[in-house]
Coordinates of C-alpha atoms in Angstrom, one line a residue:
M1 CA 0.0 0.0 0.0
N2 CA 1.5 3.4 -1.0
R3 CA 1.3 6.7 0.9
R4 CA -1.7 8.0 -1.3
D5 CA -3.8 4.8 -0.2
F6 CA -2.9 5.5 3.5
I7 CA -4.2 9.2 2.9
N8 CA -7.4 7.8 1.1
Q9 CA -8.1 5.3 3.9
G10 CA -7.9 8.0 6.7
L11 CA -5.0 6.5 8.4
V12 CA -3.7 9.9 9.7
L13 CA -3.4 10.4 13.4
G14 CA -3.2 13.8 15.1
G15 CA -2.5 15.7 11.9
S16 CA 0.5 13.5 10.6
L17 CA 0.9 10.2 9.1
S18 CA 1.2 7.1 11.1
L19 CA 4.4 6.4 9.2
G20 CA 8.1 6.7 10.0
W21 CA 9.9 9.5 8.6
K22 CA 11.9 7.3 6.2
S23 CA 8.4 6.1 4.7
Y24 CA 7.1 9.6 4.6
A25 CA 10.1 11.2 2.8
G26 CA 9.8 8.3 0.3
N27 CA 10.1 8.7 -3.5
R28 CA 7.3 10.5 -5.5
P29 CA 6.5 11.0 -9.2
T30 CA 7.4 14.4 -10.7
S31 CA 3.8 15.5 -11.7
K32 CA 2.5 18.9 -12.3
V33 CA -0.5 18.1 -10.3
N34 CA 0.0 18.2 -6.6
L35 CA -0.5 14.8 -5.3
M36 CA -1.1 16.1 -1.6
E37 CA -4.0 18.2 -3.0
N38 CA -5.3 21.4 -1.5
N39 CA -6.9 20.1 1.7
N40 CA -5.5 16.8 2.7
Q41 CA -6.5 14.6 5.8
S42 CA -4.2 16.9 8.0
G43 CA -6.6 19.9 7.2
R44 CA -3.5 22.0 5.9
F45 CA -3.8 23.8 2.7
R46 CA -1.6 23.0 -0.2
P47 CA -0.8 24.7 -3.6
K48 CA -2.5 23.5 -6.4
T49 CA 0.4 22.3 -8.5
L50 CA 3.8 20.8 -7.6
S51 CA 5.3 22.9 -10.3
G52 CA 5.1 26.6 -9.3
F53 CA 6.1 29.9 -10.5
G54 CA 8.2 32.3 -8.4
G55 CA 7.9 36.1 -8.7
V56 CA 11.3 37.5 -8.3
A57 CA 12.0 38.1 -11.9
L58 CA 8.5 40.0 -12.1
G59 CA 10.0 42.4 -9.5
N60 CA 13.0 42.9 -11.7
G61 CA 15.3 40.9 -9.7
F62 CA 18.8 40.9 -11.2
N63 CA 17.7 42.3 -14.5
H64 CA 15.2 44.9 -15.6
N65 CA 12.4 43.0 -17.5
T66 CA 9.6 44.3 -19.4
D67 CA 5.9 44.4 -18.7
L68 CA 5.5 42.3 -21.9
A69 CA 8.2 39.8 -21.1
C70 CA 6.9 39.4 -17.6
H71 CA 3.4 38.7 -19.1
E72 CA 4.5 36.2 -21.7
A73 CA 6.4 34.4 -18.9
M74 CA 3.3 34.1 -16.8
D75 CA 1.2 33.1 -19.9
A76 CA 3.6 30.4 -20.8
A77 CA 3.6 29.1 -17.3
W78 CA -0.2 29.1 -17.2
N79 CA -0.6 27.3 -20.6
A80 CA 2.0 24.6 -19.3
G81 CA -0.4 23.8 -16.5
V82 CA 1.2 25.8 -13.8
R83 CA -1.3 26.9 -11.1
Y84 CA 0.6 28.1 -8.2
F85 CA 2.2 31.6 -8.2
D86 CA 4.3 33.3 -5.4
T87 CA 5.1 36.8 -5.1
S88 CA 5.9 39.4 -2.4
P89 CA 5.7 43.2 -1.8
W90 CA 9.4 43.0 -1.4
Y91 CA 10.1 42.0 -5.1
G92 CA 10.8 45.2 -6.9
L93 CA 8.8 47.1 -3.9
G94 CA 5.4 46.3 -5.3
I95 CA 6.3 45.8 -9.0
S96 CA 5.9 41.8 -8.9
E97 CA 2.7 41.8 -7.1
R98 CA 1.2 44.5 -9.7
R99 CA 2.4 42.4 -12.8
M100 CA 1.2 39.1 -11.3
G101 CA -2.1 40.6 -10.6
L102 CA -2.6 42.3 -14.0
Y103 CA -2.1 38.7 -15.7
L104 CA -4.4 36.9 -13.1
K105 CA -7.1 39.6 -12.9
E106 CA -9.4 37.7 -15.5
K107 CA -8.6 34.2 -14.3
N108 CA -11.0 32.2 -12.2
K109 CA -9.6 32.4 -8.5
E110 CA -10.6 28.8 -7.9
E111 CA -8.3 27.6 -10.7
Y112 CA -5.0 28.8 -9.1
S113 CA -3.2 29.2 -5.7
I114 CA -1.4 32.4 -4.9
S115 CA 0.9 33.4 -2.0
S116 CA 2.6 36.6 -0.9
K117 CA 4.3 37.9 2.0
I118 CA 4.3 40.3 5.0
G119 CA 7.0 42.0 7.2
R120 CA 7.6 45.0 5.1
I121 CA 5.1 47.7 4.6
L122 CA 5.6 49.8 1.5
V123 CA 5.5 53.5 1.6
P124 CA 4.9 55.6 -1.5
H125 CA 8.3 57.3 -2.8
D126 CA 9.0 58.8 -6.2
N127 CA 11.9 56.9 -7.7
Y128 CA 13.3 55.4 -4.6
K129 CA 16.9 54.4 -4.6
Q130 CA 19.0 52.4 -1.9
E131 CA 22.3 51.0 -2.5
G132 CA 22.7 47.1 -2.6
L133 CA 19.1 46.2 -3.7
M134 CA 18.8 43.6 -6.1
W135 CA 15.9 45.1 -8.0
K136 CA 16.5 46.8 -11.2
G137 CA 14.6 49.7 -13.0
Q138 CA 12.5 52.4 -11.2
M139 CA 11.0 51.9 -7.9
N140 CA 8.3 54.1 -6.4
A141 CA 8.0 52.9 -3.0
S142 CA 10.3 52.6 0.1
Y143 CA 9.7 50.2 2.9
K144 CA 9.8 49.7 6.6
Y145 CA 9.6 46.6 8.8
D146 CA 6.6 45.7 10.8
Y147 CA 5.6 42.3 12.2
S148 CA 3.1 43.4 14.5
A149 CA -0.7 42.1 14.2
D150 CA -1.7 45.6 12.7
G151 CA 1.2 45.5 10.3
A152 CA 0.5 41.9 9.1
R153 CA -3.3 42.7 8.5
R154 CA -2.4 46.1 6.6
S155 CA 0.3 44.2 4.5
V156 CA -2.2 41.5 3.5
E157 CA -4.9 44.2 2.5
D158 CA -2.2 46.2 0.7
S159 CA -1.2 43.1 -1.1
L160 CA -4.7 42.1 -2.3
Q161 CA -5.3 45.8 -3.6
R162 CA -2.0 45.6 -5.6
L163 CA -3.0 42.2 -6.9
G164 CA -6.5 42.9 -7.6
I165 CA -7.9 39.9 -5.8
G166 CA -10.4 39.5 -2.9
S167 CA -8.5 36.8 -0.9
M168 CA -5.1 35.3 -0.4
D169 CA -4.2 31.5 -0.4
I170 CA -1.0 31.6 1.5
V171 CA 0.9 34.3 3.4
F172 CA 4.6 33.9 4.3
V173 CA 6.3 36.0 7.0
H174 CA 9.2 37.2 5.0
D175 CA 12.8 37.3 5.7
L176 CA 12.5 37.0 9.6
S177 CA 15.9 35.4 9.6
P178 CA 19.6 35.8 10.8
D179 CA 20.8 36.0 7.3
N180 CA 18.7 39.3 6.7
G181 CA 21.3 41.9 6.7
D182 CA 19.0 44.5 8.3
M183 CA 18.6 42.3 11.3
G184 CA 21.5 40.2 11.9
K185 CA 21.5 39.0 15.6
D186 CA 18.5 41.5 16.2
W187 CA 16.3 38.9 14.3
I188 CA 15.2 37.3 17.7
S189 CA 13.8 40.6 18.7
Y190 CA 11.8 41.0 15.5
F191 CA 10.9 37.3 15.9
E192 CA 9.4 38.1 19.3
T193 CA 7.4 40.8 17.8
A194 CA 6.0 38.4 15.1
K195 CA 5.3 35.6 17.8
N196 CA 3.0 38.0 19.6
G197 CA 1.8 39.9 16.6
A198 CA 1.8 38.7 13.0
F199 CA 1.6 35.0 13.9
K200 CA -1.6 35.4 15.9
E201 CA -3.1 37.8 13.4
L202 CA -2.5 35.5 10.6
T203 CA -4.0 32.7 12.5
K204 CA -7.1 35.0 13.1
M205 CA -7.3 35.9 9.5
R206 CA -7.1 32.2 8.6
E207 CA -10.2 31.5 10.6
E208 CA -11.7 34.5 9.3
G209 CA -11.3 33.0 5.6
I210 CA -9.3 36.0 4.4
I211 CA -6.2 33.6 3.9
K212 CA -6.1 29.7 3.8
A213 CA -2.6 29.1 5.2
W214 CA 0.5 30.9 6.6
G215 CA 4.1 30.1 7.5
L216 CA 7.5 31.8 7.1
G217 CA 9.3 32.5 3.9
V218 CA 13.1 32.4 5.0
N219 CA 16.6 31.4 3.8
T220 CA 17.7 29.6 7.0
I221 CA 16.3 26.7 9.1
E222 CA 16.3 28.2 12.4
P223 CA 13.2 30.5 12.2
I224 CA 11.3 27.5 10.8
L225 CA 12.0 25.3 13.7
K226 CA 11.3 28.0 16.1
T227 CA 8.1 28.8 14.6
M228 CA 6.9 25.3 14.9
E229 CA 7.5 25.5 18.7
V230 CA 5.6 28.8 19.5
A231 CA 2.7 29.0 16.8
D232 CA 0.4 27.1 14.5
P233 CA 1.7 27.5 10.9
D234 CA 0.6 25.4 7.8
I235 CA 3.4 25.8 5.4
F236 CA 6.8 27.1 5.0
L237 CA 8.7 28.7 2.0
S238 CA 12.3 27.2 2.6
A239 CA 14.5 29.2 0.1
C240 CA 18.1 28.5 -0.6
Q241 CA 18.0 25.5 1.6
Y242 CA 17.0 22.5 -0.5
S243 CA 18.8 22.1 -3.8
L244 CA 21.3 19.7 -5.3
I245 CA 24.0 22.0 -4.1
H246 CA 22.8 22.3 -0.4
Y247 CA 20.1 20.3 1.3
E248 CA 21.3 18.6 4.2
D249 CA 20.0 20.8 6.8
D250 CA 16.4 20.7 5.5
L251 CA 16.6 17.1 5.0
N252 CA 17.7 16.1 8.4
Q253 CA 16.5 18.8 10.7
V254 CA 13.3 20.4 9.1
F255 CA 11.5 17.8 7.1
P256 CA 11.1 15.3 9.9
K257 CA 9.5 17.8 12.1
I258 CA 7.3 19.1 9.2
A259 CA 6.1 15.4 8.5
E260 CA 5.5 14.8 12.1
K261 CA 3.0 17.9 12.2
G262 CA 1.5 17.2 8.7
L263 CA 2.7 20.5 7.2
S264 CA 4.5 21.0 4.0
I265 CA 7.3 22.9 2.4
V266 CA 7.5 25.1 -0.8
V267 CA 11.1 25.0 -2.0
G268 CA 12.4 28.5 -3.4
A269 CA 15.6 29.1 -5.2
P270 CA 15.8 25.4 -6.2
L271 CA 18.2 26.4 -9.0
C272 CA 20.3 28.5 -6.5
A273 CA 18.9 31.5 -8.2
G274 CA 20.1 30.4 -11.8
F275 CA 23.3 28.8 -10.7
L276 CA 22.2 25.5 -11.6
A277 CA 20.9 26.7 -15.0
G278 CA 24.2 28.2 -16.1
K279 CA 23.9 31.7 -14.7
P280 CA 27.2 33.3 -13.3
R281 CA 25.8 33.9 -9.8
Y282 CA 25.1 31.8 -6.7
L283 CA 22.0 32.6 -4.9
Y284 CA 21.7 36.3 -4.4
G285 CA 25.4 37.3 -5.1
S286 CA 27.9 37.3 -8.0
K287 CA 30.4 35.7 -5.9
I288 CA 30.5 31.8 -6.2
P289 CA 31.8 29.9 -3.2
E290 CA 34.5 27.3 -4.0
F291 CA 32.3 24.5 -2.5
A292 CA 29.4 25.3 -4.9
A293 CA 31.7 25.6 -8.0
E294 CA 33.3 22.2 -7.2
K295 CA 29.9 20.5 -6.6
L296 CA 28.6 21.9 -9.9
K297 CA 31.5 20.5 -11.8
Q298 CA 30.7 17.1 -10.1
L299 CA 27.0 17.3 -11.0
Q300 CA 27.6 18.3 -14.6
Q301 CA 30.0 15.4 -15.1
V302 CA 27.3 12.8 -14.2
A303 CA 24.7 14.7 -16.0
D304 CA 26.8 14.4 -19.2
N305 CA 27.4 10.9 -18.5
H306 CA 23.7 10.1 -18.7
Q307 CA 22.8 12.9 -21.1
V308 CA 20.5 14.4 -18.4
D309 CA 19.8 18.2 -18.3
L310 CA 21.0 19.4 -15.0
R311 CA 18.5 22.1 -14.6
T312 CA 15.7 19.4 -14.9
A313 CA 17.5 17.1 -12.4
A314 CA 17.7 19.9 -10.0
L315 CA 14.0 20.8 -10.2
Q316 CA 13.0 17.2 -9.9
F317 CA 15.4 16.7 -6.9
S318 CA 13.9 19.6 -5.1
A319 CA 10.4 18.1 -5.7
A320 CA 11.1 14.6 -4.6
P321 CA 10.4 14.7 -0.8
E322 CA 6.9 13.8 0.2
V323 CA 6.7 17.0 2.5
V324 CA 7.4 19.4 -0.5
S325 CA 4.1 20.6 -1.7
S326 CA 5.5 22.8 -4.6
V327 CA 8.7 24.1 -6.2
I328 CA 8.9 27.7 -7.4
P329 CA 11.7 28.5 -10.0
G330 CA 11.4 32.0 -11.3
A331 CA 11.3 32.9 -15.1
S332 CA 11.8 36.2 -16.8
S333 CA 10.7 34.9 -20.2
A334 CA 8.2 32.5 -21.9
E335 CA 11.1 30.1 -22.8
Q336 CA 12.3 29.9 -19.2
A337 CA 8.8 29.4 -18.1
K338 CA 8.1 26.5 -20.5
Q339 CA 11.3 24.9 -19.7
N340 CA 10.8 25.0 -16.1
A341 CA 7.3 23.4 -16.3
A342 CA 8.4 20.8 -18.7
S343 CA 11.2 19.6 -16.4
F344 CA 8.7 18.2 -14.1
E345 CA 7.5 15.8 -16.7
V346 CA 10.9 14.5 -17.9
K347 CA 11.9 10.8 -17.1
I348 CA 15.3 10.8 -15.7
P349 CA 17.1 7.5 -15.7
S350 CA 17.6 6.0 -12.5
A351 CA 21.2 5.4 -13.1
F352 CA 21.8 9.1 -13.0
W353 CA 20.6 9.2 -9.5
E354 CA 22.4 6.1 -8.6
E355 CA 25.6 7.4 -9.8
L356 CA 25.3 10.6 -7.8
K357 CA 24.7 8.5 -4.6
H358 CA 27.6 6.0 -5.4
E359 CA 29.9 9.0 -5.9
K360 CA 28.6 10.5 -2.6
I361 CA 27.6 13.7 -4.4
I362 CA 24.3 13.4 -2.8
S363 CA 23.4 11.5 0.4
E364 CA 22.3 7.8 0.0
H365 CA 19.1 8.7 1.9
A366 CA 18.2 11.8 -0.1
P367 CA 14.8 11.3 -1.9
V368 CA 14.9 11.2 -5.7
P369 CA 12.2 10.9 -8.3
N370 CA 11.1 8.1 -10.3
A371 CA 12.7 5.5 -8.0

């Protein structure tokens, strides 16, 4: 009996499967359709499709992209069957939400899932400039941090207006993490504000039906683990933490607790912000760490041995664990969006994954697709 059969027969106890972690992680097919479905037996909301669309490029992340190119990228993703879209006020300081909303405004809201984020309140500002931002082009807003209850509700309401929709599926508390340069060691203080403010308010908004689920959208594991101890989240966006380059912390520390509680993970930056697709950058910087460069060389050699597209393998690897409910690579063009969606349907030879494990490039217990 497979895991799907267990779910269908209601063998779920206390919001989590009555299976061990090893069985729960398992191996899963790489379908665009999310096998966990929107409302599983744990009662936690899930995105509609395993193959998702990340909105960083729509906010002019790394490059200035035209309105037309962004529209075409979303259209290509939609036509390829993608039905989960993620954005944030932070992406281009409102630009990503506006562009995404413009595309989705005439779509049936019941046909797709959408997530945005809270933590920064946007403030109107003509041609705002700040050194070090990754957003290109003109921005007409500045921002301030606010993880209070009032700030969370206001941020969601502002996002709904920019998107032009009446309700949000998922809200992620954004960048509440020690790697946030604005916070550093003070992230714990911000976390305490969120624990007593935003977390409680988002739970209340979920009860009101304004949102369906909430969690954190962060680049480190500590805030995720801490939030599960003090609040009642549904889903987390774990960015930069589960890719072919780096995955051990999520796999060994986060995923078991996620499985135990019946929650799920959205994987952000599965290509390390383009690094695994041939871009000359690693995550959010142009400096490529030595370990990442060496790992890429090893991965590419095995991919060449089996005539496998490494970008496709990277996306399927990030989607393989059972606790992953969606993977959200970004796209700034129609071609990129098509390629990303198509990658979830490709059959990769099992010998490729076997060689990666045999050569200890990935861990023996790392879940892989099509096994």
